[in-house]
Every structure is written in C-alpha cells, then in structure tokens.
Short mmCIF file of C-alpha atoms in Angstrom, two decimals:
data_model
loop_
_atom_site.label_atom_id
_atom_site.label_comp_id
_atom_site.label_asym_id
_atom_site.label_seq_id
_atom_site.Cartn_x
_atom_site.Cartn_y
_atom_site.Cartn_z
CA MET Z 331 -29.05 -27.85 42.45
CA THR Z 332 -26.00 -25.59 42.60
CA SER Z 333 -25.02 -23.34 45.50
CA ALA Z 334 -26.13 -20.40 43.38
CA THR Z 335 -29.73 -21.60 43.10
CA ILE Z 336 -30.57 -22.85 46.60
CA PRO Z 337 -33.67 -20.97 47.88
CA GLN Z 338 -32.76 -18.01 50.07
CA ALA Z 339 -34.17 -16.74 53.35
CA ASP Z 340 -36.06 -13.44 53.28
CA TYR Z 341 -34.21 -10.41 54.58
CA GLU Z 342 -36.45 -9.51 57.50
CA THR Z 343 -36.23 -13.05 58.85
CA LEU Z 344 -32.44 -12.83 58.77
CA ALA Z 345 -32.33 -9.34 60.22
CA ALA Z 346 -34.73 -10.17 63.05
CA ARG Z 347 -32.28 -12.77 64.34
CA PHE Z 348 -29.39 -10.34 64.60
CA ARG Z 349 -30.95 -6.93 65.33
CA PRO Z 350 -31.10 -7.47 69.11
CA ILE Z 351 -27.36 -8.18 69.01
CA PHE Z 352 -26.80 -5.08 66.87
CA GLU Z 353 -28.67 -3.01 69.46
CA ARG Z 354 -26.43 -4.29 72.24
CA ILE Z 355 -23.38 -3.59 70.12
CA ALA Z 356 -24.52 -0.02 69.44
CA GLU Z 357 -24.96 0.72 73.15
CA GLY Z 358 -21.26 0.37 73.86
CA ALA Z 359 -19.72 1.44 70.54
CA SER Z 360 -18.76 4.99 71.50
CA ALA Z 361 -17.30 3.93 74.86
CA ARG Z 362 -15.29 1.12 73.27
CA GLU Z 363 -13.73 3.56 70.87
CA LYS Z 364 -12.94 6.11 73.59
CA ASP Z 365 -11.28 3.46 75.75
CA HIS Z 366 -9.82 1.46 72.85
CA GLN Z 367 -11.57 -1.72 73.91
CA LEU Z 368 -11.51 -4.31 71.16
CA PRO Z 369 -14.92 -5.93 70.51
CA TYR Z 370 -13.96 -9.49 71.44
CA ALA Z 371 -17.24 -10.18 73.24
CA GLN Z 372 -19.35 -8.62 70.50
CA ILE Z 373 -17.72 -10.61 67.71
CA LYS Z 374 -17.99 -13.78 69.80
CA GLU Z 375 -21.73 -13.19 70.31
CA LEU Z 376 -22.23 -12.68 66.58
CA ALA Z 377 -20.27 -15.83 65.77
CA GLU Z 378 -22.22 -17.91 68.27
CA ALA Z 379 -25.47 -16.64 66.73
CA GLY Z 380 -24.32 -17.85 63.32
CA PHE Z 381 -23.50 -14.49 61.77
CA GLY Z 382 -20.33 -15.87 60.18
CA ALA Z 383 -22.39 -18.53 58.39
CA LEU Z 384 -24.79 -16.11 56.70
CA ARG Z 385 -23.60 -17.11 53.22
CA VAL Z 386 -23.37 -20.83 53.93
CA PRO Z 387 -26.21 -22.62 52.08
CA VAL Z 388 -29.19 -23.78 54.13
CA ALA Z 389 -28.48 -27.37 53.09
CA ASP Z 390 -25.08 -27.08 54.77
CA GLY Z 391 -26.45 -25.61 58.01
CA GLY Z 392 -26.15 -21.89 57.22
CA PHE Z 393 -28.64 -19.16 56.39
CA GLY Z 394 -28.26 -19.09 52.61
CA ALA Z 395 -28.10 -15.30 52.42
CA THR Z 396 -27.61 -13.66 49.04
CA LEU Z 397 -24.85 -11.10 48.66
CA PRO Z 398 -27.31 -8.19 48.66
CA GLN Z 399 -28.71 -9.55 51.93
CA LEU Z 400 -25.23 -9.97 53.40
CA PHE Z 401 -24.15 -6.43 52.58
CA ARG Z 402 -27.42 -4.95 53.80
CA LEU Z 403 -26.88 -6.73 57.12
CA LEU Z 404 -23.27 -5.55 57.25
CA ALA Z 405 -24.51 -1.98 56.77
CA GLU Z 406 -26.94 -2.45 59.68
CA LEU Z 407 -24.08 -3.79 61.77
CA ALA Z 408 -21.91 -0.84 60.72
CA ALA Z 409 -24.63 1.53 61.92
CA ALA Z 410 -24.18 -0.10 65.33
CA ASP Z 411 -20.37 -0.16 65.26
CA SER Z 412 -18.53 0.44 61.98
CA ASN Z 413 -15.41 -1.33 63.24
CA ILE Z 414 -16.99 -4.76 63.49
CA PRO Z 415 -18.00 -5.40 59.87
CA GLN Z 416 -14.51 -4.31 58.83
CA ALA Z 417 -13.02 -6.69 61.38
CA LEU Z 418 -15.09 -9.46 59.75
CA ARG Z 419 -14.15 -8.42 56.21
CA GLY Z 420 -11.52 -11.11 55.79
CA HIS Z 421 -13.85 -13.74 57.22
CA PHE Z 422 -16.63 -13.15 54.73
CA ALA Z 423 -14.14 -12.99 51.86
CA PHE Z 424 -12.74 -16.38 52.85
CA VAL Z 425 -16.26 -17.79 53.19
CA GLU Z 426 -16.95 -16.57 49.65
CA ASP Z 427 -13.81 -18.24 48.36
CA ARG Z 428 -14.77 -21.55 49.94
CA LEU Z 429 -18.31 -21.30 48.55
CA VAL Z 430 -17.09 -21.29 44.95
CA SER Z 431 -14.35 -23.88 45.56
CA THR Z 432 -14.63 -27.57 44.75
CA GLY Z 433 -13.37 -30.70 46.45
CA ALA Z 434 -13.69 -32.25 49.88
CA GLN Z 435 -12.30 -29.26 51.76
CA ARG Z 436 -15.30 -27.13 50.80
CA ALA Z 437 -17.58 -29.13 53.11
CA VAL Z 438 -14.95 -29.06 55.88
CA TRP Z 439 -14.80 -25.27 55.81
CA LEU Z 440 -18.53 -24.74 55.56
CA LYS Z 441 -18.98 -26.84 58.69
CA ARG Z 442 -16.36 -24.77 60.50
CA PHE Z 443 -18.21 -21.59 59.60
CA VAL Z 444 -21.49 -23.08 60.82
CA ASP Z 445 -19.75 -24.06 64.06
CA GLY Z 446 -18.91 -20.41 64.62
CA GLN Z 447 -15.26 -20.39 63.58
CA ILE Z 448 -13.97 -17.06 62.23
CA ALA Z 449 -11.27 -16.34 59.66
CA GLY Z 450 -8.99 -13.31 59.75
CA ASN Z 451 -6.85 -11.74 57.09
CA SER Z 452 -3.10 -11.18 56.59
CA TRP Z 453 -2.07 -10.10 53.12
CA THR Z 454 0.03 -6.91 53.20
CA GLU Z 455 3.79 -7.29 53.53
CA VAL Z 456 5.84 -5.21 55.96
CA GLY Z 457 9.19 -3.62 55.15
CA THR Z 458 11.26 -3.48 51.98
CA VAL Z 459 9.34 -5.30 49.28
CA LYS Z 460 8.88 -4.55 45.60
CA ILE Z 461 5.35 -4.46 44.31
CA GLY Z 462 4.25 -7.97 43.38
CA ASP Z 463 6.85 -9.70 45.58
CA VAL Z 464 5.92 -11.90 48.53
CA ILE Z 465 8.29 -12.14 51.50
CA THR Z 466 6.10 -14.44 53.60
CA LYS Z 467 7.07 -18.02 52.74
CA VAL Z 468 5.64 -21.49 53.28
CA ALA Z 469 8.09 -24.38 53.22
CA PRO Z 470 7.16 -28.07 52.83
CA GLN Z 471 8.25 -30.43 55.62
CA HIS Z 472 9.08 -34.11 55.70
CA ASP Z 473 5.89 -34.91 57.61
CA GLY Z 474 3.71 -33.53 54.81
CA THR Z 475 2.88 -30.24 56.51
CA PHE Z 476 4.26 -26.78 55.78
CA ARG Z 477 5.88 -24.13 57.98
CA ILE Z 478 5.10 -20.46 57.44
CA ASN Z 479 7.40 -17.54 58.24
CA GLY Z 480 6.76 -13.86 57.67
CA THR Z 481 5.25 -10.64 58.96
CA LYS Z 482 2.04 -9.00 57.76
CA TYR Z 483 0.53 -5.61 58.48
CA TYR Z 484 -3.11 -4.48 58.19
CA SER Z 485 -4.12 -7.98 59.30
CA THR Z 486 -7.64 -6.85 60.09
CA GLY Z 487 -9.71 -9.28 62.11
CA SER Z 488 -6.91 -11.77 62.74
CA ILE Z 489 -6.71 -10.88 66.41
CA PHE Z 490 -10.28 -12.18 66.83
CA ALA Z 491 -9.95 -15.16 64.50
CA ASP Z 492 -9.58 -18.92 64.66
CA TRP Z 493 -7.94 -19.04 61.21
CA ILE Z 494 -5.89 -16.56 59.19
CA ASP Z 495 -6.21 -16.26 55.42
CA THR Z 496 -2.58 -15.45 54.53
CA PHE Z 497 -0.99 -14.55 51.19
CA ALA Z 498 2.37 -16.30 50.86
CA GLN Z 499 4.76 -18.04 48.47
CA ARG Z 500 5.98 -21.63 48.43
CA THR Z 501 9.73 -22.08 48.83
CA ASP Z 502 9.86 -25.24 46.70
CA ASP Z 503 8.21 -24.14 43.46
CA GLY Z 504 7.60 -20.39 43.88
CA THR Z 505 3.82 -20.70 43.62
CA LYS Z 506 1.86 -17.87 45.22
CA VAL Z 507 -0.65 -19.35 47.61
CA ILE Z 508 -3.20 -18.75 50.29
CA ALA Z 509 -1.97 -20.38 53.49
CA VAL Z 510 -4.83 -20.79 55.94
CA VAL Z 511 -3.11 -20.71 59.32
CA ASN Z 512 -4.57 -21.91 62.60
CA ALA Z 513 -4.41 -18.69 64.62
CA ARG Z 514 -4.27 -20.40 68.01
CA GLN Z 515 -0.87 -22.09 67.89
CA PRO Z 516 2.70 -21.35 68.93
CA GLY Z 517 4.48 -19.30 66.31
CA VAL Z 518 1.54 -16.97 65.61
CA THR Z 519 1.40 -13.56 67.27
CA HIS Z 520 -0.87 -10.58 66.73
CA GLY Z 521 -0.34 -6.91 67.45
CA ASP Z 522 -3.06 -4.29 67.78
CA ASP Z 523 -0.79 -1.58 66.38
CA TRP Z 524 -2.95 0.09 63.73
CA ASP Z 525 -2.47 3.81 64.44
CA GLY Z 526 -5.04 5.45 62.17
CA PHE Z 527 -7.30 8.18 63.54
CA GLY Z 528 -10.42 6.18 62.63
CA GLN Z 529 -11.63 2.57 62.68
CA GLN Z 530 -9.49 2.14 65.77
CA THR Z 531 -11.05 -1.04 67.18
CA THR Z 532 -10.91 -3.26 64.10
CA GLY Z 533 -7.99 -5.09 65.72
CA SER Z 534 -5.78 -4.28 62.76
CA GLY Z 535 -2.02 -4.44 63.00
CA THR Z 536 0.88 -6.82 62.68
CA SER Z 537 0.65 -10.60 62.51
CA THR Z 538 3.91 -12.54 62.74
CA PHE Z 539 4.42 -16.17 61.73
CA THR Z 540 7.46 -18.01 63.07
CA ASP Z 541 7.62 -21.63 61.93
CA ALA Z 542 3.85 -21.92 62.36
CA VAL Z 543 2.29 -25.13 61.06
CA VAL Z 544 0.05 -25.15 57.99
CA GLU Z 545 -1.66 -28.37 56.96
CA ALA Z 546 -1.05 -29.36 53.33
CA GLU Z 547 -4.75 -29.11 52.46
CA ASN Z 548 -4.74 -25.51 53.68
CA VAL Z 549 -2.11 -24.37 51.18
CA ILE Z 550 -4.27 -23.19 48.28
CA ASP Z 551 -3.06 -22.02 44.87
CA PHE Z 552 -3.80 -18.29 44.66
CA GLU Z 553 -4.85 -18.68 41.01
CA THR Z 554 -7.94 -20.56 42.19
CA ARG Z 555 -9.07 -17.67 44.42
CA PHE Z 556 -12.61 -16.40 43.74
CA LYS Z 557 -12.44 -13.92 40.88
CA TYR Z 558 -14.51 -11.08 42.33
CA GLN Z 559 -12.46 -10.86 45.51
CA THR Z 560 -11.25 -7.25 45.20
CA ALA Z 561 -14.75 -6.03 44.41
CA PHE Z 562 -15.98 -8.01 47.41
CA TYR Z 563 -13.40 -6.51 49.77
CA GLN Z 564 -14.33 -3.05 48.52
CA ALA Z 565 -18.04 -3.71 49.00
CA VAL Z 566 -17.49 -4.46 52.70
CA LEU Z 567 -16.01 -0.97 53.01
CA LEU Z 568 -19.04 0.39 51.15
CA ALA Z 569 -21.24 -1.23 53.79
CA VAL Z 570 -19.06 0.34 56.49
CA LEU Z 571 -19.59 3.77 54.92
CA ALA Z 572 -23.33 3.33 54.43
CA GLY Z 573 -23.78 2.23 58.04
CA THR Z 574 -21.61 5.07 59.32
CA ILE Z 575 -23.85 7.65 57.64
CA ARG Z 576 -26.95 5.99 59.11
CA ALA Z 577 -25.39 6.06 62.59
CA ALA Z 578 -24.49 9.72 62.18
CA GLU Z 579 -28.06 10.52 61.18
CA ARG Z 580 -29.45 8.63 64.17
CA GLU Z 581 -27.19 10.32 66.69
CA ILE Z 582 -27.51 13.86 65.33
CA ALA Z 583 -31.32 13.55 65.25
CA ALA Z 584 -31.27 12.46 68.89
CA GLU Z 585 -29.03 15.38 69.86
CA VAL Z 586 -31.23 17.92 68.06
CA ARG Z 587 -34.38 16.42 69.55
CA LYS Z 588 -33.23 16.91 73.13
CA ARG Z 589 -31.43 20.23 72.74
CA THR Z 590 -32.95 23.13 74.71
CA ARG Z 591 -30.53 25.99 73.98
CA ILE Z 592 -31.12 28.05 70.82
CA PHE Z 593 -29.45 30.93 69.00
CA SER Z 594 -30.92 34.44 68.92
CA HIS Z 595 -30.38 34.52 65.17
CA GLY Z 596 -32.11 31.16 64.65
CA ASN Z 597 -35.58 30.58 63.24
CA ALA Z 598 -37.62 28.89 65.97
CA ASP Z 599 -38.10 28.47 69.70
CA SER Z 600 -36.37 25.08 69.60
CA PHE Z 601 -33.73 23.41 67.50
CA ALA Z 602 -36.16 20.60 66.73
CA ALA Z 603 -38.48 23.10 65.01
CA ASP Z 604 -35.87 25.23 63.23
CA PRO Z 605 -36.30 24.75 59.46
CA GLN Z 606 -32.60 25.18 58.71
CA ILE Z 607 -31.60 22.56 61.25
CA LEU Z 608 -34.27 20.25 59.88
CA GLN Z 609 -32.78 20.77 56.45
CA VAL Z 610 -29.30 19.79 57.62
CA VAL Z 611 -30.53 16.58 59.23
CA GLY Z 612 -32.74 15.88 56.23
CA GLU Z 613 -29.77 16.12 53.90
CA VAL Z 614 -27.77 13.72 56.08
CA SER Z 615 -30.70 11.30 56.00
CA ALA Z 616 -30.95 11.59 52.22
CA ARG Z 617 -27.26 10.76 51.90
CA ALA Z 618 -27.78 7.69 54.07
CA TYR Z 619 -30.61 6.62 51.76
CA ALA Z 620 -28.46 7.16 48.66
CA ALA Z 621 -25.55 5.26 50.21
CA GLU Z 622 -27.73 2.24 50.91
CA ALA Z 623 -29.10 2.32 47.36
CA VAL Z 624 -25.58 2.48 45.90
CA LEU Z 625 -24.49 -0.42 48.12
CA GLU Z 626 -27.45 -2.51 46.99
CA ARG Z 627 -26.60 -1.89 43.35
CA ALA Z 628 -22.96 -2.93 43.85
CA ALA Z 629 -24.04 -5.99 45.85
CA GLY Z 630 -26.30 -7.03 43.00
CA ALA Z 631 -23.34 -7.01 40.62
CA LEU Z 632 -21.41 -9.20 43.07
CA GLN Z 633 -24.32 -11.63 43.28
CA ARG Z 634 -24.28 -11.97 39.52
CA ALA Z 635 -20.52 -12.57 39.62
CA TYR Z 636 -21.02 -15.29 42.24
CA GLU Z 637 -23.69 -16.97 40.14
CA GLY Z 638 -21.41 -16.74 37.11
CA ALA Z 639 -19.00 -19.15 38.78
CA PHE Z 640 -21.59 -21.92 38.34
CA LEU Z 641 -22.60 -21.25 34.71
CA GLY Z 642 -19.87 -23.21 32.95
CA ASP Z 643 -19.51 -20.26 30.56
CA LEU Z 644 -16.03 -18.74 30.96
CA GLU Z 645 -16.73 -15.70 28.78
CA GLU Z 646 -19.90 -14.78 30.66
CA ASP Z 647 -18.18 -15.45 33.99
CA GLU Z 648 -15.37 -13.03 33.05
CA ARG Z 649 -17.88 -10.40 31.93
CA ARG Z 650 -19.74 -10.58 35.24
CA ASN Z 651 -16.54 -10.33 37.26
CA ASP Z 652 -15.39 -7.29 35.28
CA ALA Z 653 -18.79 -5.69 35.80
CA ALA Z 654 -18.62 -6.31 39.56
CA GLU Z 655 -15.18 -4.68 39.73
CA LEU Z 656 -16.36 -1.68 37.75
CA GLU Z 657 -19.54 -1.21 39.78
CA SER Z 658 -17.71 -1.49 43.10
CA ALA Z 659 -15.32 1.23 41.88
CA GLN Z 660 -18.17 3.49 40.78
CA ALA Z 661 -19.87 2.96 44.13
CA GLN Z 662 -16.64 3.76 45.98
CA VAL Z 663 -16.18 7.10 44.23
CA VAL Z 664 -19.75 8.15 45.01
CA LEU Z 665 -19.88 6.81 48.56
CA THR Z 666 -16.62 8.47 49.55
CA GLU Z 667 -18.17 11.88 48.94
CA LEU Z 668 -21.52 10.94 50.46
CA ALA Z 669 -20.00 9.60 53.67
CA THR Z 670 -17.38 12.25 54.32
CA ARG Z 671 -19.85 15.04 53.51
CA ALA Z 672 -22.66 13.64 55.67
CA THR Z 673 -20.44 12.94 58.68
CA SER Z 674 -19.02 16.46 58.46
CA ASP Z 675 -22.39 18.17 58.00
CA ILE Z 676 -23.78 16.74 61.24
CA PHE Z 677 -21.83 19.43 63.11
CA ASP Z 678 -23.77 22.16 61.29
CA ALA Z 679 -26.86 21.00 63.15
CA LEU Z 680 -25.37 21.53 66.62
CA GLY Z 681 -22.71 24.20 66.41
CA ALA Z 682 -19.67 24.14 68.67
CA SER Z 683 -21.31 21.96 71.30
CA GLY Z 684 -21.39 19.12 68.76
CA THR Z 685 -17.61 18.93 68.92
CA SER Z 686 -17.67 17.85 72.57
CA THR Z 687 -15.41 14.87 73.14
CA ALA Z 688 -18.06 13.52 75.52
CA LYS Z 689 -20.50 13.23 72.61
CA ASN Z 690 -17.79 11.63 70.46
CA LEU Z 691 -19.68 12.53 67.28
CA ASP Z 692 -16.41 13.15 65.50
CA ARG Z 693 -15.81 9.39 65.44
CA HIS Z 694 -18.27 9.10 62.55
CA TRP Z 695 -16.23 11.47 60.37
CA ARG Z 696 -12.94 9.86 61.43
CA ASN Z 697 -14.29 6.40 60.72
CA ALA Z 698 -15.79 7.39 57.36
CA ARG Z 699 -12.66 9.23 56.29
CA THR Z 700 -10.50 6.24 57.25
CA ALA Z 701 -12.66 3.60 55.55
CA ALA Z 702 -12.93 5.78 52.45
CA SER Z 703 -9.15 6.15 52.23
CA HIS Z 704 -8.54 2.47 51.47
CA ASN Z 705 -7.71 1.49 47.87
CA PRO Z 706 -7.62 5.19 46.87
CA TRP Z 707 -10.71 6.28 44.98
CA VAL Z 708 -8.71 8.65 42.76
CA PHE Z 709 -7.19 5.65 40.98
CA LYS Z 710 -10.61 4.04 40.75
CA ALA Z 711 -12.06 7.17 39.14
CA ARG Z 712 -9.34 7.03 36.48
CA ILE Z 713 -10.07 3.34 35.86
CA ILE Z 714 -13.78 4.13 35.47
CA GLY Z 715 -13.01 6.91 33.04
CA ASP Z 716 -10.69 4.67 31.03
CA HIS Z 717 -13.49 2.15 30.72
CA ALA Z 718 -16.05 4.78 29.71
CA ILE Z 719 -13.81 6.33 27.05
CA ASN Z 720 -11.61 3.48 25.86
CA GLY Z 721 -13.46 0.36 26.95
CA ALA Z 722 -10.52 -0.66 29.16
CA ILE Z 723 -11.17 -3.65 31.42
CA PRO Z 724 -10.72 -2.76 35.11
CA PRO Z 725 -7.93 -4.65 36.92
CA ARG Z 726 -9.19 -7.26 39.36
CA VAL Z 727 -6.05 -7.88 41.42
CA TRP Z 728 -4.15 -5.08 43.17
CA ALA Z 729 -0.86 -4.99 45.04
CA ILE Z 730 1.21 -2.38 46.84
CA GLY Z 731 4.91 -1.94 47.53
CA ALA Z 732 8.03 -0.21 46.28
CA GLY Z 733 8.21 0.76 42.60
CA PRO Z 734 10.39 -1.04 40.02
CA GLU Z 735 13.39 1.31 40.29
CA LYS Z 736 14.04 1.07 44.00
CA GLN Z 737 13.09 -0.87 47.09
CA ALA Z 738 11.97 1.37 49.92
CA PRO Z 739 10.07 0.95 53.17
CA GLN Z 740 6.51 0.09 52.27
CA GLU Z 741 4.07 2.96 52.27
CA SER Z 742 0.59 2.89 53.71
CA ALA Z 743 -1.56 0.24 52.08
CA PRO Z 744 -5.23 -0.64 52.16
CA LYS Z 745 -6.28 -2.61 55.22
CA ALA Z 746 -7.75 -5.90 54.13
#
C-alpha cells in the first residue's frame, strides 16, 4: 500500500485534538501582536501535540491527514492567530517533500516529525544577486560533511525550528540543492527583522550561516524536490487568508453584539438589531464561507498532485501538478479580493470606534493585506489568462532577484 492510499482519519477527530490548543492561542493573539511577542510557547505546544506530524502516515506514527484536511486545520489555526500557520509554512512543505521522497532518509525524517521536530525555511537571497543565481554555498569537507555559508531573508519559521530547509549551491559541481541545516548549532543565527506592517510575529527575517555543518545525507538535489511545491506554499497563504476572514467575522460580531451606543440616523434601538449592520456582518461571513470553499477546492487539486507522485505515470503526474499550480493561482486571485474586502468592511459595522488601537481590529486587514501581497497576484492573473486563451502551462518554479541587464540590491520578495 502506498503512502497515497493509507486510510485517513476523519476531520472532526483530527480537529478535536487541536481545537483546545487553538482556543488558547486565540486568547493571546491580539496581545502578542501588540507587544511583538513571538509565539514560541504556542508553536511548542502544537509540536508536542503532534501538529507537525499531521501528514505523516498512521503507519509511521502520524495522523495520516489528507491535504484538504491539513489546509482546513491550518485555516482554523489562522482564525486563532494567522501568524502561526505562516510560521509553519516551511515545515509542512518540507514534510511534503519527505513524504514523496524515497530511500532510507524518508523514514528518518518522518520519525523526527513524529517526535515533534520542526523545520524552518530559508530560500530568499539577500543583497546583489541576479535572478536564478544562488549566493549561499555548501562546500564538501574531508570528513564527508559539508559546510554552508550564506545569508537568507524571509526565513519564516526558522527562528522556531530545529532544522532549516535551505536553498543553496554546491561549490564542487555547481548543483543547486536543498541543504537541511541543524538550526541549533554554532554558525547559525536568526534575526527577527521582518518589518512589514502585518504578519509581524511569524518570526521572519534574516538567517545567517557561517561554516555551519550539514551532514552529507542532508544535501538533497533540488531537482528531486516535490513538484507541486509552489502551489503548496501558496495554499498555506490561502489558509492564512481564509482564517483571517473568519477571525474578523468572529470579532466584529462580538463587538456588535455588546455595543450599546447607536446613531440617531440608524435603523434600530441597538446595533445588534440594525438591518444594515446585520447586512455588513452577513457579507463578511459570506466571504469567509467563500474563502473556505475556494481553499478546499485548491487543496483538492494538491491532493491529486500528491497522489500523482505514486502513479508511475509521468504524463498524468505532470498534468496533475500543472493543474494544482493553476488552481492555486486562481484561488489566490479570488481570495486576495475576498480577504482584503472583508477585513476592511468590518469597520463599516462599528464606525470610528472600531479603529481603536485597544480593539486592534485593524490587525486583520494588515495581516490579510500582507499575506495577499506575496507572490503578486497580478502576475498570477496574467498566467491564468494565458492558460485560458493560449493553453500556456503555468510555471511551477519561481525566483526573484535583479534582472538580466544589471545587478541591484534585491527588491522585496515573497516570504517563504
């Protein structure tokens, strides 16, 4: 029986295990953002409860969650604190890569995930680098290990992690690789220097490697990376957006429910009975519903791509991966509008008092706007249109850096 066909747990059973933790996370989310307190304790509690092993097959000690189940749970977590699923984005991507890999190291990594170990992410180069180039290098040593040197930005989740999934290049043969670096060793430093106005406690920022050790078995040819990786990374952001809308709905409904002051030109003796206010909150709720439906559709395409890795049919596997990329792009275009509109409209239900910094409701718009700005949707819309009109296959690997005519300081790039 392949990993793709092992019986799966039902969603409510999975969710029941983690919802009490989600509730505790939600209680402190606003305060953590106000005080810029990184969610170390919250991520540790999730890891100890096995959250990082959701996708690990039951036979290997995990929960055997499908991708639709995983992304639905990530959306629930995002409704509690949208920063945390993004902080775990690199972890779940690396889990996915190890699930479709072969060889003895697959079992080693699955056990680490079951034991609660977390992977971070460091892919984006800092400084003057042409698009497609890799400055971070891994060099073979006489003892059979490698040493890694380089600096990465947008290394989301690495500050919380045991391992760092790092994009690099070998110095001996020029091969582009994934170097999986033990995060808790001399020569590895992390900076919490992400300065965006939203998603401020994802722990993003600069990771620096100075002669850090990488075991030979943890230098992995990039060409073997799981094929639906960019669609997967995007889908985590879709879950962040869907959960953010649901959190906005929950909090605005609570504010309206308890509000006692009304306007003379309103329509009822209380805000909770005013039909226009009910309409505003109803529209936010409808957008949350639509966002979750869009996420489920995109997650289904990813599940089919995952299963395609086990078919032994290269043509069908490629078709499924292209479909997953296309559907994640379509979902991104739609969800960007849904999330930014819904998290802006919540203020129409409260008026000026809704902008109080004590309420911190603006964090939902800031977080949605920030998550939606990754991997710009305008390019995705063009790719979708090119497919619809010309049948063009969507690209599955993206990079960012200076253009071909000049090398310039690197511009803002998607956080991975």
